[in-house]
Amino acid sequence: MAKTVLIVEDSELNMKLFNDLLEANGYQVIQTRDGLSALDLARKHRPDLILMDIQLPGMSGLEARKILSENPKTAGIKLIFVTASVTTKEKEIILATGSPMIEKPINTRTFAEEIRKF
């Protein structure tokens, strides 16, 4: 059975790239462009993994991750932050969450393998 990945990304180009790479590697993909709907989709579909941008409309990826981790239905879902503009302070905050991070631009040759690790 295919693993399900929820992509939370507000950039249309990045969304298409992540989606295409994941589907080509046998993953089932769910997409959303904002943190608030990511909460609903995570509760509804219980994906195996969430790829979450940090800077999202309405609610940041960090805020969404905190809410997901506090809900017993979604606390066990693995989450990877995928982000471009990361300051030293943001890196420290991400590291403190315990969630791994992949920096954009992603390496299209190694992206699926990085995802497979989780």
PDB file of C-alpha atoms in Angstrom:
ATOM      1  CA  MET A   1       0.000   0.000   0.000  1.00  0.00           C
ATOM      2  CA  ALA A   2       1.332   3.405  -0.992  1.00  0.00           C
ATOM      3  CA  LYS A   3       2.497   5.753   1.745  1.00  0.00           C
ATOM      4  CA  THR A   4       0.605   9.040   1.932  1.00  0.00           C
ATOM      5  CA  VAL A   5       2.365  12.404   2.094  1.00  0.00           C
ATOM      6  CA  LEU A   6       0.620  15.678   2.901  1.00  0.00           C
ATOM      7  CA  ILE A   7       2.391  18.603   1.205  1.00  0.00           C
ATOM      8  CA  VAL A   8       1.791  22.004   2.800  1.00  0.00           C
ATOM      9  CA  GLU A   9       3.342  24.524   0.406  1.00  0.00           C
ATOM     10  CA  ASP A  10       2.126  27.926  -0.784  1.00  0.00           C
ATOM     11  CA  SER A  11       4.357  28.104  -3.880  1.00  0.00           C
ATOM     12  CA  GLU A  12       2.620  26.595  -6.904  1.00  0.00           C
ATOM     13  CA  LEU A  13       5.926  25.667  -8.569  1.00  0.00           C
ATOM     14  CA  ASN A  14       7.303  23.955  -5.461  1.00  0.00           C
ATOM     15  CA  MET A  15       4.001  22.157  -4.911  1.00  0.00           C
ATOM     16  CA  LYS A  16       4.063  20.754  -8.456  1.00  0.00           C
ATOM     17  CA  LEU A  17       7.719  19.731  -8.148  1.00  0.00           C
ATOM     18  CA  PHE A  18       7.270  17.972  -4.790  1.00  0.00           C
ATOM     19  CA  ASN A  19       4.046  16.319  -5.982  1.00  0.00           C
ATOM     20  CA  ASP A  20       5.579  15.042  -9.220  1.00  0.00           C
ATOM     21  CA  LEU A  21       8.700  13.686  -7.490  1.00  0.00           C
ATOM     22  CA  LEU A  22       6.692  11.921  -4.808  1.00  0.00           C
ATOM     23  CA  GLU A  23       4.110  10.432  -7.182  1.00  0.00           C
ATOM     24  CA  ALA A  24       6.898   9.225  -9.486  1.00  0.00           C
ATOM     25  CA  ASN A  25       8.296   7.347  -6.476  1.00  0.00           C
ATOM     26  CA  GLY A  26       5.002   5.673  -5.611  1.00  0.00           C
ATOM     27  CA  TYR A  27       3.639   7.980  -2.913  1.00  0.00           C
ATOM     28  CA  GLN A  28       0.023   9.063  -2.652  1.00  0.00           C
ATOM     29  CA  VAL A  29      -0.077  12.858  -2.283  1.00  0.00           C
ATOM     30  CA  ILE A  30      -2.489  15.242  -0.567  1.00  0.00           C
ATOM     31  CA  GLN A  31      -1.938  18.962  -1.117  1.00  0.00           C
ATOM     32  CA  THR A  32      -2.788  22.199   0.615  1.00  0.00           C
ATOM     33  CA  ARG A  33      -1.416  25.711   0.528  1.00  0.00           C
ATOM     34  CA  ASP A  34      -2.005  26.870   4.117  1.00  0.00           C
ATOM     35  CA  GLY A  35      -1.433  25.712   7.682  1.00  0.00           C
ATOM     36  CA  LEU A  36      -5.059  25.853   8.790  1.00  0.00           C
ATOM     37  CA  SER A  37      -6.323  23.435   6.155  1.00  0.00           C
ATOM     38  CA  ALA A  38      -3.260  21.253   6.833  1.00  0.00           C
ATOM     39  CA  LEU A  39      -4.626  20.668  10.337  1.00  0.00           C
ATOM     40  CA  ASP A  40      -7.974  19.486   8.940  1.00  0.00           C
ATOM     41  CA  LEU A  41      -6.377  17.282   6.275  1.00  0.00           C
ATOM     42  CA  ALA A  42      -3.967  15.705   8.770  1.00  0.00           C
ATOM     43  CA  ARG A  43      -6.836  14.820  11.113  1.00  0.00           C
ATOM     44  CA  LYS A  44      -8.988  13.495   8.263  1.00  0.00           C
ATOM     45  CA  HIS A  45      -6.398  11.507   6.276  1.00  0.00           C
ATOM     46  CA  ARG A  46      -3.711  10.705   8.863  1.00  0.00           C
ATOM     47  CA  PRO A  47      -0.849  10.809   6.327  1.00  0.00           C
ATOM     48  CA  ASP A  48       2.372   8.890   6.927  1.00  0.00           C
ATOM     49  CA  LEU A  49       4.388  12.095   6.518  1.00  0.00           C
ATOM     50  CA  ILE A  50       3.823  15.845   6.292  1.00  0.00           C
ATOM     51  CA  LEU A  51       6.118  18.116   4.273  1.00  0.00           C
ATOM     52  CA  MET A  52       5.546  21.609   5.679  1.00  0.00           C
ATOM     53  CA  ASP A  53       6.816  24.984   4.583  1.00  0.00           C
ATOM     54  CA  ILE A  54       7.515  27.424   7.429  1.00  0.00           C
ATOM     55  CA  GLN A  55       6.114  30.587   5.883  1.00  0.00           C
ATOM     56  CA  LEU A  56       2.470  29.960   5.031  1.00  0.00           C
ATOM     57  CA  PRO A  57      -0.607  32.170   4.735  1.00  0.00           C
ATOM     58  CA  GLY A  58      -2.802  32.356   7.824  1.00  0.00           C
ATOM     59  CA  MET A  59      -0.693  30.188  10.109  1.00  0.00           C
ATOM     60  CA  SER A  60       3.023  29.449  10.040  1.00  0.00           C
ATOM     61  CA  GLY A  61       4.301  25.919   9.629  1.00  0.00           C
ATOM     62  CA  LEU A  62       5.753  26.137  13.143  1.00  0.00           C
ATOM     63  CA  GLU A  63       2.354  27.021  14.610  1.00  0.00           C
ATOM     64  CA  ALA A  64       0.667  24.219  12.646  1.00  0.00           C
ATOM     65  CA  ARG A  65       3.290  21.713  13.806  1.00  0.00           C
ATOM     66  CA  LYS A  66       2.724  22.703  17.450  1.00  0.00           C
ATOM     67  CA  ILE A  67      -1.035  22.162  17.128  1.00  0.00           C
ATOM     68  CA  LEU A  68      -0.545  18.825  15.341  1.00  0.00           C
ATOM     69  CA  SER A  69       1.863  17.617  18.033  1.00  0.00           C
ATOM     70  CA  GLU A  70      -0.638  18.468  20.796  1.00  0.00           C
ATOM     71  CA  ASN A  71      -3.508  16.507  19.211  1.00  0.00           C
ATOM     72  CA  PRO A  72      -3.463  12.761  20.046  1.00  0.00           C
ATOM     73  CA  LYS A  73      -4.872  11.955  16.568  1.00  0.00           C
ATOM     74  CA  THR A  74      -2.003  13.700  14.750  1.00  0.00           C
ATOM     75  CA  ALA A  75       0.875  13.716  17.260  1.00  0.00           C
ATOM     76  CA  GLY A  76       2.466  10.593  15.778  1.00  0.00           C
ATOM     77  CA  ILE A  77       2.642  11.853  12.203  1.00  0.00           C
ATOM     78  CA  LYS A  78       6.204  12.452  11.025  1.00  0.00           C
ATOM     79  CA  LEU A  79       6.797  16.018   9.839  1.00  0.00           C
ATOM     80  CA  ILE A  80       9.638  17.474   7.798  1.00  0.00           C
ATOM     81  CA  PHE A  81      10.014  21.202   7.324  1.00  0.00           C
ATOM     82  CA  VAL A  82      10.894  22.211   3.753  1.00  0.00           C
ATOM     83  CA  THR A  83      11.911  25.851   3.672  1.00  0.00           C
ATOM     84  CA  ALA A  84      14.093  28.356   1.880  1.00  0.00           C
ATOM     85  CA  SER A  85      14.624  31.456   3.963  1.00  0.00           C
ATOM     86  CA  VAL A  86      15.875  30.253   7.295  1.00  0.00           C
ATOM     87  CA  THR A  87      17.620  32.559   9.709  1.00  0.00           C
ATOM     88  CA  THR A  88      19.900  31.220  12.426  1.00  0.00           C
ATOM     89  CA  LYS A  89      17.110  31.837  14.942  1.00  0.00           C
ATOM     90  CA  GLU A  90      14.580  29.935  12.782  1.00  0.00           C
ATOM     91  CA  LYS A  91      17.031  27.006  12.472  1.00  0.00           C
ATOM     92  CA  GLU A  92      17.319  26.891  16.258  1.00  0.00           C
ATOM     93  CA  ILE A  93      13.523  26.923  16.587  1.00  0.00           C
ATOM     94  CA  ILE A  94      13.177  24.137  13.999  1.00  0.00           C
ATOM     95  CA  LEU A  95      15.854  22.039  15.710  1.00  0.00           C
ATOM     96  CA  ALA A  96      14.053  22.530  19.039  1.00  0.00           C
ATOM     97  CA  THR A  97      10.860  21.022  17.539  1.00  0.00           C
ATOM     98  CA  GLY A  98      12.676  17.778  16.829  1.00  0.00           C
ATOM     99  CA  SER A  99      11.474  17.850  13.216  1.00  0.00           C
ATOM    100  CA  PRO A 100      14.043  17.477  10.444  1.00  0.00           C
ATOM    101  CA  MET A 101      14.449  20.111   7.740  1.00  0.00           C
ATOM    102  CA  ILE A 102      15.158  20.043   4.011  1.00  0.00           C
ATOM    103  CA  GLU A 103      16.332  23.344   2.561  1.00  0.00           C
ATOM    104  CA  LYS A 104      15.012  24.753  -0.711  1.00  0.00           C
ATOM    105  CA  PRO A 105      15.917  24.621  -3.455  1.00  0.00           C
ATOM    106  CA  ILE A 106      15.700  20.863  -3.077  1.00  0.00           C
ATOM    107  CA  ASN A 107      17.985  18.435  -4.876  1.00  0.00           C
ATOM    108  CA  THR A 108      15.598  16.666  -7.262  1.00  0.00           C
ATOM    109  CA  ARG A 109      17.923  13.641  -7.535  1.00  0.00           C
ATOM    110  CA  THR A 110      18.045  12.972  -3.780  1.00  0.00           C
ATOM    111  CA  PHE A 111      14.657  14.337  -2.613  1.00  0.00           C
ATOM    112  CA  ALA A 112      12.727  11.040  -2.773  1.00  0.00           C
ATOM    113  CA  GLU A 113      15.548   9.217  -0.987  1.00  0.00           C
ATOM    114  CA  GLU A 114      15.559  11.832   1.789  1.00  0.00           C
ATOM    115  CA  ILE A 115      11.788  11.372   2.157  1.00  0.00           C
ATOM    116  CA  ARG A 116      12.114   7.578   2.156  1.00  0.00           C
ATOM    117  CA  LYS A 117      14.317   7.802   5.288  1.00  0.00           C
ATOM    118  CA  PHE A 118      11.299   8.989   7.224  1.00  0.00           C
TER     119      PHE A 118
END
